[in-house]
PDB file of C-alpha atoms and ligand atoms in Angstrom:
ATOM      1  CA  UNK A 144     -19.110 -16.465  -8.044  1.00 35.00           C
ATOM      2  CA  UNK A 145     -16.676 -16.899  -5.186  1.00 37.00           C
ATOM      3  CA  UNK A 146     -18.182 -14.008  -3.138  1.00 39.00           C
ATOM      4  CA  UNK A 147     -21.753 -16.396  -3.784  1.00 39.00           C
ATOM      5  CA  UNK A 148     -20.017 -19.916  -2.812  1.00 37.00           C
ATOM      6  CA  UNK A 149     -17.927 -18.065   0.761  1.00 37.00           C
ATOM      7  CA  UNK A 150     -21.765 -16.871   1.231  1.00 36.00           C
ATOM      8  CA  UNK A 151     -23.704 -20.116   0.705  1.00 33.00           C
ATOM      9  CA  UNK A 152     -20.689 -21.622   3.028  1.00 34.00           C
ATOM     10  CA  UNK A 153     -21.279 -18.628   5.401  1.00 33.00           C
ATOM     11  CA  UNK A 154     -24.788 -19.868   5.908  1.00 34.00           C
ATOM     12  CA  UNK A 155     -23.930 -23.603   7.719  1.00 34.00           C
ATOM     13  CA  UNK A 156     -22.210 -21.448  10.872  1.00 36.00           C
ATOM     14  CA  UNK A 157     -25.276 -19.185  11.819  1.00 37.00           C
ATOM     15  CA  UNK A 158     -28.301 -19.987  14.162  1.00 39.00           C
ATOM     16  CA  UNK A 159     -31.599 -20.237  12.618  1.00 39.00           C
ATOM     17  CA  UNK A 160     -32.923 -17.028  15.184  1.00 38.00           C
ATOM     18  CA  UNK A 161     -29.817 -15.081  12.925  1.00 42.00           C
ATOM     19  CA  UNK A 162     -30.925 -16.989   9.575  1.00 42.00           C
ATOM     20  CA  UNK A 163     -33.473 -14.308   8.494  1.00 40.00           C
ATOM     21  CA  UNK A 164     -31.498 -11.055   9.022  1.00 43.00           C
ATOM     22  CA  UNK A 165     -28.715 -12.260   7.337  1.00 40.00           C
ATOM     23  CA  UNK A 166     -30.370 -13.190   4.339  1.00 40.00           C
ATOM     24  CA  UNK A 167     -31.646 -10.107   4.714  1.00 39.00           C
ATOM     25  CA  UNK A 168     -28.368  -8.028   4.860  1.00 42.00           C
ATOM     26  CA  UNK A 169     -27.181 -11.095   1.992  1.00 40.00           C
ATOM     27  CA  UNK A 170     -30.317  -9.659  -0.159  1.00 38.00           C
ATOM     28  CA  UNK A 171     -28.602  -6.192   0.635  1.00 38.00           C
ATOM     29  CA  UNK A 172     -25.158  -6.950  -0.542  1.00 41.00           C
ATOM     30  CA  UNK A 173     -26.413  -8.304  -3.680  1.00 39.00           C
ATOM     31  CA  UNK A 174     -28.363  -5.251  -4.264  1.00 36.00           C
ATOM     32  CA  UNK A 175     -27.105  -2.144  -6.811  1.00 37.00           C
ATOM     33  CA  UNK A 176     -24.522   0.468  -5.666  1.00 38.00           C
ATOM     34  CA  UNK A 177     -26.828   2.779  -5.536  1.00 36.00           C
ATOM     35  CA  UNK A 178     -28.710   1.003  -2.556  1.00 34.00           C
ATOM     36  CA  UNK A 179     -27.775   1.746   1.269  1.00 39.00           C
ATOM     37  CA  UNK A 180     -25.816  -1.567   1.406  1.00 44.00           C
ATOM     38  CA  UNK A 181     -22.595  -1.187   2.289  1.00 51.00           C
ATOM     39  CA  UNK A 182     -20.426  -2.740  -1.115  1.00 53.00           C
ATOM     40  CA  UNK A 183     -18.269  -5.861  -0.782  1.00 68.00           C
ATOM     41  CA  UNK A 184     -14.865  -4.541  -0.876  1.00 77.00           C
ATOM     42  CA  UNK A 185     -12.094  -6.341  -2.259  1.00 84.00           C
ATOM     43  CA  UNK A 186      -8.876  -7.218  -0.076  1.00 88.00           C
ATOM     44  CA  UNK A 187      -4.954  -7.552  -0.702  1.00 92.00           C
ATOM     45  CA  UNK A 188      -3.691 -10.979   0.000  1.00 92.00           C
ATOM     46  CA  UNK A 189      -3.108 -11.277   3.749  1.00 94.00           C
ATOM     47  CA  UNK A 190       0.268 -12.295   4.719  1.00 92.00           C
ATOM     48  CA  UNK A 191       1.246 -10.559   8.428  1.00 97.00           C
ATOM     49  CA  UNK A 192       4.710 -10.341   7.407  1.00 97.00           C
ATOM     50  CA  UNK A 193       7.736  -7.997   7.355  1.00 97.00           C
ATOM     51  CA  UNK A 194       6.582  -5.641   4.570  1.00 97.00           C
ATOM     52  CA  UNK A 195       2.912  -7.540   4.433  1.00 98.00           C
ATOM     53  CA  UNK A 196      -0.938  -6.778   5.404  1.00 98.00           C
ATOM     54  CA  UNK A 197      -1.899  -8.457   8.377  1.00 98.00           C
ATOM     55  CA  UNK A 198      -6.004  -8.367   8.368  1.00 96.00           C
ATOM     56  CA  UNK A 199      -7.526  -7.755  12.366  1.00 96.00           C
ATOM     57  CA  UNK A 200     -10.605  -8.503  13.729  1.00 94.00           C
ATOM     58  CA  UNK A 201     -12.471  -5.716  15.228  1.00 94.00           C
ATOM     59  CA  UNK A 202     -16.080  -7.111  15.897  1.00 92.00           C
ATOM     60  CA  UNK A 203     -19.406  -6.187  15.493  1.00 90.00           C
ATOM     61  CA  UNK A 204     -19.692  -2.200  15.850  1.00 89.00           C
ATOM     62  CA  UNK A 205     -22.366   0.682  14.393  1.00 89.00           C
ATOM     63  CA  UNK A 206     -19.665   3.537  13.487  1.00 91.00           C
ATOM     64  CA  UNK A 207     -15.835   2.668  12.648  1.00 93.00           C
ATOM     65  CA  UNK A 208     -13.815   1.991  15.360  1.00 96.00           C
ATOM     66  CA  UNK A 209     -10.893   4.426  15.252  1.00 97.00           C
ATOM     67  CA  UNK A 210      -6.886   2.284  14.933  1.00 98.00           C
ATOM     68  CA  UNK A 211      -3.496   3.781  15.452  1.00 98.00           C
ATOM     69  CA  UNK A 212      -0.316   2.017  15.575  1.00 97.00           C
ATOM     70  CA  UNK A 213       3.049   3.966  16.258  1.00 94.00           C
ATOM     71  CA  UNK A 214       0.437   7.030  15.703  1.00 94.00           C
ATOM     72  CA  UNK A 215      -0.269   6.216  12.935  1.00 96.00           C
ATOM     73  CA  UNK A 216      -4.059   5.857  11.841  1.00 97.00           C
ATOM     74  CA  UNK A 217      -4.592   2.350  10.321  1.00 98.00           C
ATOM     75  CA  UNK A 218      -7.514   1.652   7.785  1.00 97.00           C
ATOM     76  CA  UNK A 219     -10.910   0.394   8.737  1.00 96.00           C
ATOM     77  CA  UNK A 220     -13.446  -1.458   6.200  1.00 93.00           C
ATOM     78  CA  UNK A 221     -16.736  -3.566   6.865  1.00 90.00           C
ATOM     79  CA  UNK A 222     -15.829  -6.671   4.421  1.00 82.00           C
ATOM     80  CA  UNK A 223     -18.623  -8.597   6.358  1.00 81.00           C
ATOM     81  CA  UNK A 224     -20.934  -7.827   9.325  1.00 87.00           C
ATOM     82  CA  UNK A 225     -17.516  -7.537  11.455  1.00 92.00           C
ATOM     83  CA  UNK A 226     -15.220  -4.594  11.011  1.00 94.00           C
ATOM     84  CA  UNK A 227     -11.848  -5.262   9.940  1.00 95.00           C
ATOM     85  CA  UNK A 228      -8.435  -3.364  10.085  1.00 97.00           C
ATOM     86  CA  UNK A 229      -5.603  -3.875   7.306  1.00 97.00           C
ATOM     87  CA  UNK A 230      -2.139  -3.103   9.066  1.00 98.00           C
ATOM     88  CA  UNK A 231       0.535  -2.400   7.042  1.00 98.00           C
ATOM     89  CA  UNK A 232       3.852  -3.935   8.518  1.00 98.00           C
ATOM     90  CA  UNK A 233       7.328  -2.480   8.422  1.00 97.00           C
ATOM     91  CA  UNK A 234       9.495  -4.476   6.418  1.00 95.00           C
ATOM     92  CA  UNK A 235      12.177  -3.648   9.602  1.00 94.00           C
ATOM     93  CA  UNK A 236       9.549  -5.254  11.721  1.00 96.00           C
ATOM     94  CA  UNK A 237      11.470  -8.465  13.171  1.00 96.00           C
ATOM     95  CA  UNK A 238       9.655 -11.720  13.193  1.00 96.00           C
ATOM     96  CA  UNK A 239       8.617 -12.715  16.528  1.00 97.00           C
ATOM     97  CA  UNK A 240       8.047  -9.244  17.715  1.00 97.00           C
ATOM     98  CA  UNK A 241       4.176  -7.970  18.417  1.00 97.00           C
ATOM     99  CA  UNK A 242       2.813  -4.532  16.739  1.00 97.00           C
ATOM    100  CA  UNK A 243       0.569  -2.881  19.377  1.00 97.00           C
ATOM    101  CA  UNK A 244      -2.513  -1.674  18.068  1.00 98.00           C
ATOM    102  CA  UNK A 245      -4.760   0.968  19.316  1.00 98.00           C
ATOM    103  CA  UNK A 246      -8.405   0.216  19.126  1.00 97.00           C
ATOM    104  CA  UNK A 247     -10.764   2.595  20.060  1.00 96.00           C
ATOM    105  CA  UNK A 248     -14.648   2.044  19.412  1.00 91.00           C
ATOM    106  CA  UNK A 249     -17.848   2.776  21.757  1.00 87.00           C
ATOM    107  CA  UNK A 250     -17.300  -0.027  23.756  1.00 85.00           C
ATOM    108  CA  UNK A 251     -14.511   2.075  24.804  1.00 92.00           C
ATOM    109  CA  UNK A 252     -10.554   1.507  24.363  1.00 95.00           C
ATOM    110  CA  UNK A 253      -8.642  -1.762  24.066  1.00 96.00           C
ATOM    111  CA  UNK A 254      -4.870  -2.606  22.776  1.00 97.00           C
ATOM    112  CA  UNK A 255      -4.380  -5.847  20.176  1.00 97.00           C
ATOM    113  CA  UNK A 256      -1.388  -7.371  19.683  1.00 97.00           C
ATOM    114  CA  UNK A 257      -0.326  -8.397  15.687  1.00 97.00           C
ATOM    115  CA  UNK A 258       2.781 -10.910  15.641  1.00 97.00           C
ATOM    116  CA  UNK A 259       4.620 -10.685  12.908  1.00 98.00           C
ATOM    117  CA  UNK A 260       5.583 -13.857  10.982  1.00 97.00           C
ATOM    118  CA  UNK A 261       8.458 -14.548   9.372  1.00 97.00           C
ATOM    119  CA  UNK A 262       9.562 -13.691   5.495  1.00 95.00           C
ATOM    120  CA  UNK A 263      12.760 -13.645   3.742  1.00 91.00           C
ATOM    121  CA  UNK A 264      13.884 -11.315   0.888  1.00 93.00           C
ATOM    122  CA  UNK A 265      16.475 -11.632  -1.579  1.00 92.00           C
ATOM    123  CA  UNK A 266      19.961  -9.554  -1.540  1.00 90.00           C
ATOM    124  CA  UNK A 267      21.779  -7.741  -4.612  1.00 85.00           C
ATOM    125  CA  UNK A 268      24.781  -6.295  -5.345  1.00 85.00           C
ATOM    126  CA  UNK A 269      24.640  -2.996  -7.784  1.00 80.00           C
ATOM    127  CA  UNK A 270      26.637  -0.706  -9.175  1.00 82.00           C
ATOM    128  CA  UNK A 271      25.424   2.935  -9.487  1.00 75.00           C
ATOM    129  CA  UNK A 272      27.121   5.902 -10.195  1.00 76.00           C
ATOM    130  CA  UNK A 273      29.304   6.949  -7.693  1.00 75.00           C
ATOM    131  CA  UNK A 274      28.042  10.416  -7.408  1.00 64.00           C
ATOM    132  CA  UNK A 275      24.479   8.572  -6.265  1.00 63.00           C
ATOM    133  CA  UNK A 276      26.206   7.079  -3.598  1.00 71.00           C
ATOM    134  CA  UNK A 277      28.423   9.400  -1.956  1.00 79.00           C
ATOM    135  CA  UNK A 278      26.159  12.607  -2.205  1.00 83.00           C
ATOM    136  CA  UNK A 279      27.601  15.852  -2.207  1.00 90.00           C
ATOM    137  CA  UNK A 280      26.972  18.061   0.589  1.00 93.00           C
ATOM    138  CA  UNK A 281      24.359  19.924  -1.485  1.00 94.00           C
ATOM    139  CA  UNK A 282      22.627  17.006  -2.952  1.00 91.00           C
ATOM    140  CA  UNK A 283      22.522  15.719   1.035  1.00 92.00           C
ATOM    141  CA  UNK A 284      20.782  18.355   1.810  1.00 95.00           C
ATOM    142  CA  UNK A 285      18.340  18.297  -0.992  1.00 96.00           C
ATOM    143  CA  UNK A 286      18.088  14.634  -0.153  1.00 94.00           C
ATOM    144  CA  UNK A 287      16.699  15.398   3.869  1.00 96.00           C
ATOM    145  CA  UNK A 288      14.668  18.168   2.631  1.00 97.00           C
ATOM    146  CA  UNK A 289      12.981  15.841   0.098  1.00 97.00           C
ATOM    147  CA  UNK A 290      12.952  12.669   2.927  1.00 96.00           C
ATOM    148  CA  UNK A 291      11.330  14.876   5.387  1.00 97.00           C
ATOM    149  CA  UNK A 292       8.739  16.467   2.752  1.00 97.00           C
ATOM    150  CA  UNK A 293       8.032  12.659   1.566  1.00 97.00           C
ATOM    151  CA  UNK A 294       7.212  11.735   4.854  1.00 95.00           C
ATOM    152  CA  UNK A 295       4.813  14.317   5.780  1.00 96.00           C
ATOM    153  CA  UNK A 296       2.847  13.577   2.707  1.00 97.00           C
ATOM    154  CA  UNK A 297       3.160   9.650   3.355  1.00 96.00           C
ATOM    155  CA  UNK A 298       1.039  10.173   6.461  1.00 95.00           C
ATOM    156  CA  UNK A 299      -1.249  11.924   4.536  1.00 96.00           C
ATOM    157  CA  UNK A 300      -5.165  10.798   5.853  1.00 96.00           C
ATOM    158  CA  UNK A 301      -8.260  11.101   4.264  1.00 96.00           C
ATOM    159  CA  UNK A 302     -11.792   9.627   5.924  1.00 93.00           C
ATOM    160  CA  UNK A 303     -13.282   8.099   2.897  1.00 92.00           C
ATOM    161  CA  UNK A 304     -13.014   4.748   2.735  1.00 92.00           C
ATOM    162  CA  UNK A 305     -11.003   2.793  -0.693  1.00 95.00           C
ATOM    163  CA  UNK A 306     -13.684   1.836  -3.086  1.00 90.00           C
ATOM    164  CA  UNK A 307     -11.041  -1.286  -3.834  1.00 93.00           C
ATOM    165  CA  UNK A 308      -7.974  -2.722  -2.038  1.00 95.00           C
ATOM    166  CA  UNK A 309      -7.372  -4.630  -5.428  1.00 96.00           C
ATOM    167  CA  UNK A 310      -5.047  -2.490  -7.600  1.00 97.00           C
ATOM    168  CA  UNK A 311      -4.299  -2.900 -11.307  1.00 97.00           C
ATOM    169  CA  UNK A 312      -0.970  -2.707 -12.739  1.00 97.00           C
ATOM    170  CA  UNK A 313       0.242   0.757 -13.561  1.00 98.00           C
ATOM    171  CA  UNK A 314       2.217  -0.209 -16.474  1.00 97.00           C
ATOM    172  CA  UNK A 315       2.729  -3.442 -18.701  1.00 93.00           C
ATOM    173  CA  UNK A 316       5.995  -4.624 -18.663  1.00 94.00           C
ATOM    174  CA  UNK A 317       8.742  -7.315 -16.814  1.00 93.00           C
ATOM    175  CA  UNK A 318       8.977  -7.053 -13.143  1.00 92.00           C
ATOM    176  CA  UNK A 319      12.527  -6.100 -13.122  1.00 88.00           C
ATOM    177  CA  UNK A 320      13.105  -5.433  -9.148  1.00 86.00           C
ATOM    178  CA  UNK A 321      10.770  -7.008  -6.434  1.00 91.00           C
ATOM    179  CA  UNK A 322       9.897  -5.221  -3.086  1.00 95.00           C
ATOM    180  CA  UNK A 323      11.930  -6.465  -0.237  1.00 95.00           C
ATOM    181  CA  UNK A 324      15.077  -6.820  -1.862  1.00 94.00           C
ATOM    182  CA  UNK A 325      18.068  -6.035   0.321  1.00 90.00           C
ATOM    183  CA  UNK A 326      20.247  -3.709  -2.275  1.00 83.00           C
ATOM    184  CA  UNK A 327      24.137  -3.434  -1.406  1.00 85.00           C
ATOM    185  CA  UNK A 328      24.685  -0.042  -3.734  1.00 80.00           C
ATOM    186  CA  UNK A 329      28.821  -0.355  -5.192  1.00 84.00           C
ATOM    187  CA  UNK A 330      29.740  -2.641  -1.355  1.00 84.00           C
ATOM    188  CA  UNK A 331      27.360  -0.661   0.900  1.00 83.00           C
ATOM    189  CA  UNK A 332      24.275  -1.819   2.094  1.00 83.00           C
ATOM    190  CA  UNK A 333      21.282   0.785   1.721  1.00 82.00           C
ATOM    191  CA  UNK A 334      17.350   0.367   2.759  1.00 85.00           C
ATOM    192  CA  UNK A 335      15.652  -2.786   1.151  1.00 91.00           C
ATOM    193  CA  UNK A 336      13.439  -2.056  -1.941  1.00 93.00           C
ATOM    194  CA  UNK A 337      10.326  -0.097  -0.909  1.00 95.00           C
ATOM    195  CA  UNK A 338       8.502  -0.966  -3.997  1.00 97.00           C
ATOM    196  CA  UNK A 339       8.448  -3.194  -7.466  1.00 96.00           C
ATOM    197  CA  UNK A 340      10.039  -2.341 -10.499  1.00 96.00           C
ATOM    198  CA  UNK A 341       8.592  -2.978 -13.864  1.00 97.00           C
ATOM    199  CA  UNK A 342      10.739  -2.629 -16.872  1.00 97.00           C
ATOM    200  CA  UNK A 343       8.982  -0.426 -20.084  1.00 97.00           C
ATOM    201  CA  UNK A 344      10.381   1.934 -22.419  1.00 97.00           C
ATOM    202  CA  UNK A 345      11.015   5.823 -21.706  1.00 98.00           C
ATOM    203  CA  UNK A 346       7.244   7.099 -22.906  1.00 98.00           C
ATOM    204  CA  UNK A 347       5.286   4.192 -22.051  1.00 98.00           C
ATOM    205  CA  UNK A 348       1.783   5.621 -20.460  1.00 98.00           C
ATOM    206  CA  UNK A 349       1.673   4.530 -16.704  1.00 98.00           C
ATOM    207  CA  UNK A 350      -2.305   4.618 -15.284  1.00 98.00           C
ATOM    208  CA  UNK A 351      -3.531   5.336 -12.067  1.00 98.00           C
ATOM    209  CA  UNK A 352      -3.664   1.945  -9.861  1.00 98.00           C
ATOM    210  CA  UNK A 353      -6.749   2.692  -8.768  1.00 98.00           C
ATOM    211  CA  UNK A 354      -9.256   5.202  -8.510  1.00 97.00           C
ATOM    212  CA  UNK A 355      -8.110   8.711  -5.912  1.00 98.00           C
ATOM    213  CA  UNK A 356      -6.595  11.440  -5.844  1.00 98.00           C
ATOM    214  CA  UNK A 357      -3.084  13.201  -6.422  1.00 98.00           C
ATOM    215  CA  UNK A 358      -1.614  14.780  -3.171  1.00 98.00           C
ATOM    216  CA  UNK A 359       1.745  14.440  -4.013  1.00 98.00           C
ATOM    217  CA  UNK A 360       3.720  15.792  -7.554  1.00 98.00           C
ATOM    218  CA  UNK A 361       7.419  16.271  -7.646  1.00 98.00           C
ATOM    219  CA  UNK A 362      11.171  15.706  -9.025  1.00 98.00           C
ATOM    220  CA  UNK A 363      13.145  14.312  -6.380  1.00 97.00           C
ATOM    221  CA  UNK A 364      17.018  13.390  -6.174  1.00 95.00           C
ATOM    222  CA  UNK A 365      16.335   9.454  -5.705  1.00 93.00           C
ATOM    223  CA  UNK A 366      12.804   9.425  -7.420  1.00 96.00           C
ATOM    224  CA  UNK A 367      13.131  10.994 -10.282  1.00 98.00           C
ATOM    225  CA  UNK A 368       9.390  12.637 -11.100  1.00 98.00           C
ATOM    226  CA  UNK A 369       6.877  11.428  -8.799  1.00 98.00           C
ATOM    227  CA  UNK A 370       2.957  11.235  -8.410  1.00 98.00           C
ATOM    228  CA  UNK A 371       1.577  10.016  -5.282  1.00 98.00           C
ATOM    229  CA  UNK A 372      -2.175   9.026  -5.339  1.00 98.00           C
ATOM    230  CA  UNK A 373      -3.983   8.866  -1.808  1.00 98.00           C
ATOM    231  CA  UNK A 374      -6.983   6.124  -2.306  1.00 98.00           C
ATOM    232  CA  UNK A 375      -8.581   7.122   1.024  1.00 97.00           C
ATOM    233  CA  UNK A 376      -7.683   5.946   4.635  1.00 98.00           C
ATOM    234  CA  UNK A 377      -3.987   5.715   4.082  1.00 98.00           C
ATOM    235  CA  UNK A 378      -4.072   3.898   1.096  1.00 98.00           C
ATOM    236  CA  UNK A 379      -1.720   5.652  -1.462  1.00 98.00           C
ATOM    237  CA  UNK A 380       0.327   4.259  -4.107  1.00 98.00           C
ATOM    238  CA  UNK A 381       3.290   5.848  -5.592  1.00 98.00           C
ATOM    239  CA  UNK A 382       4.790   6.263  -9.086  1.00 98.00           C
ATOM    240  CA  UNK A 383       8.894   7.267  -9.902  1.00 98.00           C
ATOM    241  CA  UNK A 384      11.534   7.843 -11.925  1.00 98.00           C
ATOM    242  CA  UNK A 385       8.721   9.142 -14.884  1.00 98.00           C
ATOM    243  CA  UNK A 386       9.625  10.836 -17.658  1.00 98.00           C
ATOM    244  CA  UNK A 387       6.549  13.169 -17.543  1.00 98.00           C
ATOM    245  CA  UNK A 388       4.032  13.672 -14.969  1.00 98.00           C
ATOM    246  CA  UNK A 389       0.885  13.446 -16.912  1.00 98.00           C
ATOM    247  CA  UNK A 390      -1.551  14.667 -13.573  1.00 97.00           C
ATOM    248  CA  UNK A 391      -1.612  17.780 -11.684  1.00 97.00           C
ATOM    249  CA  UNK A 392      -1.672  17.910  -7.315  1.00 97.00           C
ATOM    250  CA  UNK A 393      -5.337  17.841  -6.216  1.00 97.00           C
ATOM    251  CA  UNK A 394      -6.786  16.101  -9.283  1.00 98.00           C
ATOM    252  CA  UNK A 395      -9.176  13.488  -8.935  1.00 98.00           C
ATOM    253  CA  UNK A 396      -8.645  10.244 -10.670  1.00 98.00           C
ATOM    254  CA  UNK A 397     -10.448   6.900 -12.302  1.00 97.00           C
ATOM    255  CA  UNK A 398      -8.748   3.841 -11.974  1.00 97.00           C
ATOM    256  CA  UNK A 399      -6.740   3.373 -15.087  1.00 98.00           C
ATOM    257  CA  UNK A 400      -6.385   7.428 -15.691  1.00 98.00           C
ATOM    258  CA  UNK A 401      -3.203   8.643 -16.753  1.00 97.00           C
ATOM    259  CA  UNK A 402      -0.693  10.083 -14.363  1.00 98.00           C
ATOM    260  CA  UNK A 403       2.461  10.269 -16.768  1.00 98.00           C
ATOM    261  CA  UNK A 404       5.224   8.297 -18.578  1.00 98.00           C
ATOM    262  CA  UNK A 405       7.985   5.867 -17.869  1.00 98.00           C
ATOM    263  CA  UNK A 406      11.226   7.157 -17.673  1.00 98.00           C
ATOM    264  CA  UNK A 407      14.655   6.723 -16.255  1.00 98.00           C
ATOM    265  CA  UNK A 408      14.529  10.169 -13.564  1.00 97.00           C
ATOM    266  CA  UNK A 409      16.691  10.140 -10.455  1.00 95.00           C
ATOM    267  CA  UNK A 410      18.764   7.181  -9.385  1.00 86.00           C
ATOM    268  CA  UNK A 411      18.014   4.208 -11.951  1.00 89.00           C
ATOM    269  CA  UNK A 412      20.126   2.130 -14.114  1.00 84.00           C
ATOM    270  CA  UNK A 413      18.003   1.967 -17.004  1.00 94.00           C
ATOM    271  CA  UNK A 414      13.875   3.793 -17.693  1.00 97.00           C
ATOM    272  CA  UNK A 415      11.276   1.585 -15.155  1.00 97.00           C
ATOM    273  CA  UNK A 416       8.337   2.966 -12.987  1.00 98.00           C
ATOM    274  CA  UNK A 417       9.090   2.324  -9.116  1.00 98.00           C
ATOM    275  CA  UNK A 418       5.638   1.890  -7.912  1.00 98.00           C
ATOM    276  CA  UNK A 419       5.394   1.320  -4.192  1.00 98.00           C
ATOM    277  CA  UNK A 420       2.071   0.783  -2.066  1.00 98.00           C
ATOM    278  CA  UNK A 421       1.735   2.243   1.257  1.00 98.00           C
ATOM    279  CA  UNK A 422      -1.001   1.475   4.522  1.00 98.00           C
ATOM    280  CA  UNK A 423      -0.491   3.831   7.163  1.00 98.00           C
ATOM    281  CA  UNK A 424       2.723   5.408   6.297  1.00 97.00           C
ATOM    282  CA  UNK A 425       4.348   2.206   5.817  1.00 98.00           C
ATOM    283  CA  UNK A 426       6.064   0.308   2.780  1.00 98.00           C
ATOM    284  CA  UNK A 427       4.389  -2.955   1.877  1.00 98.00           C
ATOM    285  CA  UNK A 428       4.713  -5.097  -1.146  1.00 97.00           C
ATOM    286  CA  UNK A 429       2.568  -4.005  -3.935  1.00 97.00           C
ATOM    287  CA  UNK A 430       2.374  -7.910  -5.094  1.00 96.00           C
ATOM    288  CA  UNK A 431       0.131  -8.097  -2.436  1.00 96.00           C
ATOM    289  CA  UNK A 432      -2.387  -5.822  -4.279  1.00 97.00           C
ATOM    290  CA  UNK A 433      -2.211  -6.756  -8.135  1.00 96.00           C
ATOM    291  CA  UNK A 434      -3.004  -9.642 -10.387  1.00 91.00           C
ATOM    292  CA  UNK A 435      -0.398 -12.522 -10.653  1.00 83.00           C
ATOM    293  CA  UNK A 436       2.441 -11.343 -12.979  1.00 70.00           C
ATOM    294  CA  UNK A 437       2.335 -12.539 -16.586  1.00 53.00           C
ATOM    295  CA  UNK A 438       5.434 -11.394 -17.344  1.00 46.00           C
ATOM    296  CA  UNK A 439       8.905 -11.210 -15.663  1.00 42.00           C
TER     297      UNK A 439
HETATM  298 ZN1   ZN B 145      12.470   0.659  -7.399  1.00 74.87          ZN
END
C-alpha cells in the first residue's frame, strides 16, 4: 500500500511526454518476480550519521555504476528509475567532515561528497574480568591474528545484489546493549559498541537475518563462536558469543534459517547474541535495518 500511494504521488512530478513509459515500467514493477522487472527493494532507514546509512543519488544509468570509498566498494541498487548507493558511515566519522565517494559509471568518473551529520551515543562503565582486559601476551597475539583475519573477511564482496535491505530479528529477546555505546571496560575506554545486544537464554535458536550465505565460522577470543552471513554487495550481518554454530562456511541460507544458539562465548557478562550489520566493511547500527523493538 505505501509503495502504491509514493507511486500515485510519483505521478504529479512527471511530464505527460514521460507519462506513458512510466506507467509502463509502473505496470512492470507490479508485475510477478518472475518477470524482467527489476523488484522493489526494501531500504534501511536513512540517517547519514556516525555509524548510519547515508542513501546517494547516482542518476539515471543502463549498467551499475561502480562506488568505492576509502577502497572500499559501496553497494549499488535501482530502488526507482535512478540508481542509488547506501554508504555505510564509520561511527569514528566526525560530524562536519565529508566522505569522498568514488563514482564511476559510463559517463565516465566523478567524486561526491557525503557530510556526515551529527549523532550522539550513550557511555557505560563495566566491569569485566580482568584477564579480558589486560590480555596476556598469548591471548594478544591470538587477539591480532583474529582482528586481522576478521577484517579480511569483513571486506568480503560478492556482485549479486541483496534481495532485501530490511532484516528480521535474529533472536527474540530484550535489547540489552545498543550500537554506539561508548564502553569504559573496569576505567579504560575501549571501541564503542559495533553492534546490538539482545538478551535470551544459553540455547535459544538465533535465525539467519536475512537470506545469504555463510563466509565466515569461528571461535574467537572477544566473540565467542561466530557466523558471518554475506547478503551480497557488502551486506553481511554478524552473529557472537553463540553457544553452537548451527551452519557450516559456504552454506547457503533462507531468511529465518538457523545458524546456531545463544550463548555466553568470549568476553560477555551474561549469554546474549552480538549481532552487528556491516555496508562496506564498516559498522553501522543494525536498528537501522529491523522492525521497531517490542521489547527492551
Ligand atoms: Zn555486543
Amino acid at each position: 500500500m505505501t509503495l502504491r500511494r509514493r507511486m500515485t504521488r510519483g505521478l504529479g512530478t512527471i511530464g505527460s511526454m514521460q507519462r506513458r513509459s512510466f506507467l509502463l515500467a509502473l505496470a512492470a514493477l507490479a508485475a510477478p518476480a518472475s518477470g524482467n522487472a527489476t523488484p522493489a527493494v526494501a531500504l534501511p532507514r536513512i540517517a547519514a550519521v556516525p555509524g548510519g546509512v547515508a542513501r546517494v543519488d547516482l542518476g539515471p544509468a543502463d549498467t551499475p555504476p561502480q562506488v568505492t570509498v576509502d577502497g572500499r566498494r559501496v553497494l549499488v541498487m535501482r530502488p526507482a528509475r535512478d540508481w542509488s548507493a547506501l554508504v555505510g558511515i564509520p561511527l569514528a566519522a566526525r560530524p562536519g567532515s565529508t566522505l569522498a565517494l568514488q563514482v564511476a559509471d559510463a559517463a565516465g568518473s566523478r567524486e561526491i561528497a557525503v557530510r556526515v551529520q551529527p549523532k550522539r551515543y550513550a557511555t557505560q562503565q563495566l566491569k569485566v574480568a580482568p584477564k579480558h582486559v589486560q590480555l596476556s601476551p598469548e591471548d594478544l597475539a591470538r587477539h591480532e591474528r583474529e582482528r586481522e583475519h576478521l577484517q579480511q573477511v569483513l571486506q568480503h564482496w560478492s556482485y549479486a545484489p541483496p534481495s532485501t535491505l530490511r532484516l528480521r530479528t535474529p533472536v527474540s529477546g530484550r535489547r540489552s546493549s545498543s550500537f554506539g555505546l561508548r564502553r569504559v571496560f573496569n576505567g579504560e575506554a575501549r571501541n564503542p559498541h559495533s553492534g546490538m545486544d539482545i538478551a535470551a537464554p544459553v540455547g535459544t535458536p538465533v535465525a539467519a537475518a536475512a537470506a545469504g550465505a555463510v563466509i565466515d565460522t569461528g571461535e574467537y577470543f572477544f566473540n565467542g563462536n561466530t557466523v558471518i552471513v554475506d547478503h551480497g554487495q557488502g551486506f553481511l550481518t554478524l552473529y557472537c558469543h553463540l553457544d553452537a554454530i548451527g551452519a557450516a562456511s559456504g552454506a547457503r541460507l533462507a531468511a529465518g534459517e538457523p545458524i546456531g544458539t545463544v550463548g555466553a562465548t568470549g568476553r560477555v557478562t551474561g549469554p546474549h547474541l552480538h549481532f552487528s550489520v556491516y555496508l562496506n566493511a564498516t559498522a553501522v547500527d543494525p536498528a537501522l535495518f529491523l522492525p521497531a523493538a517490542t521489547t527492551g
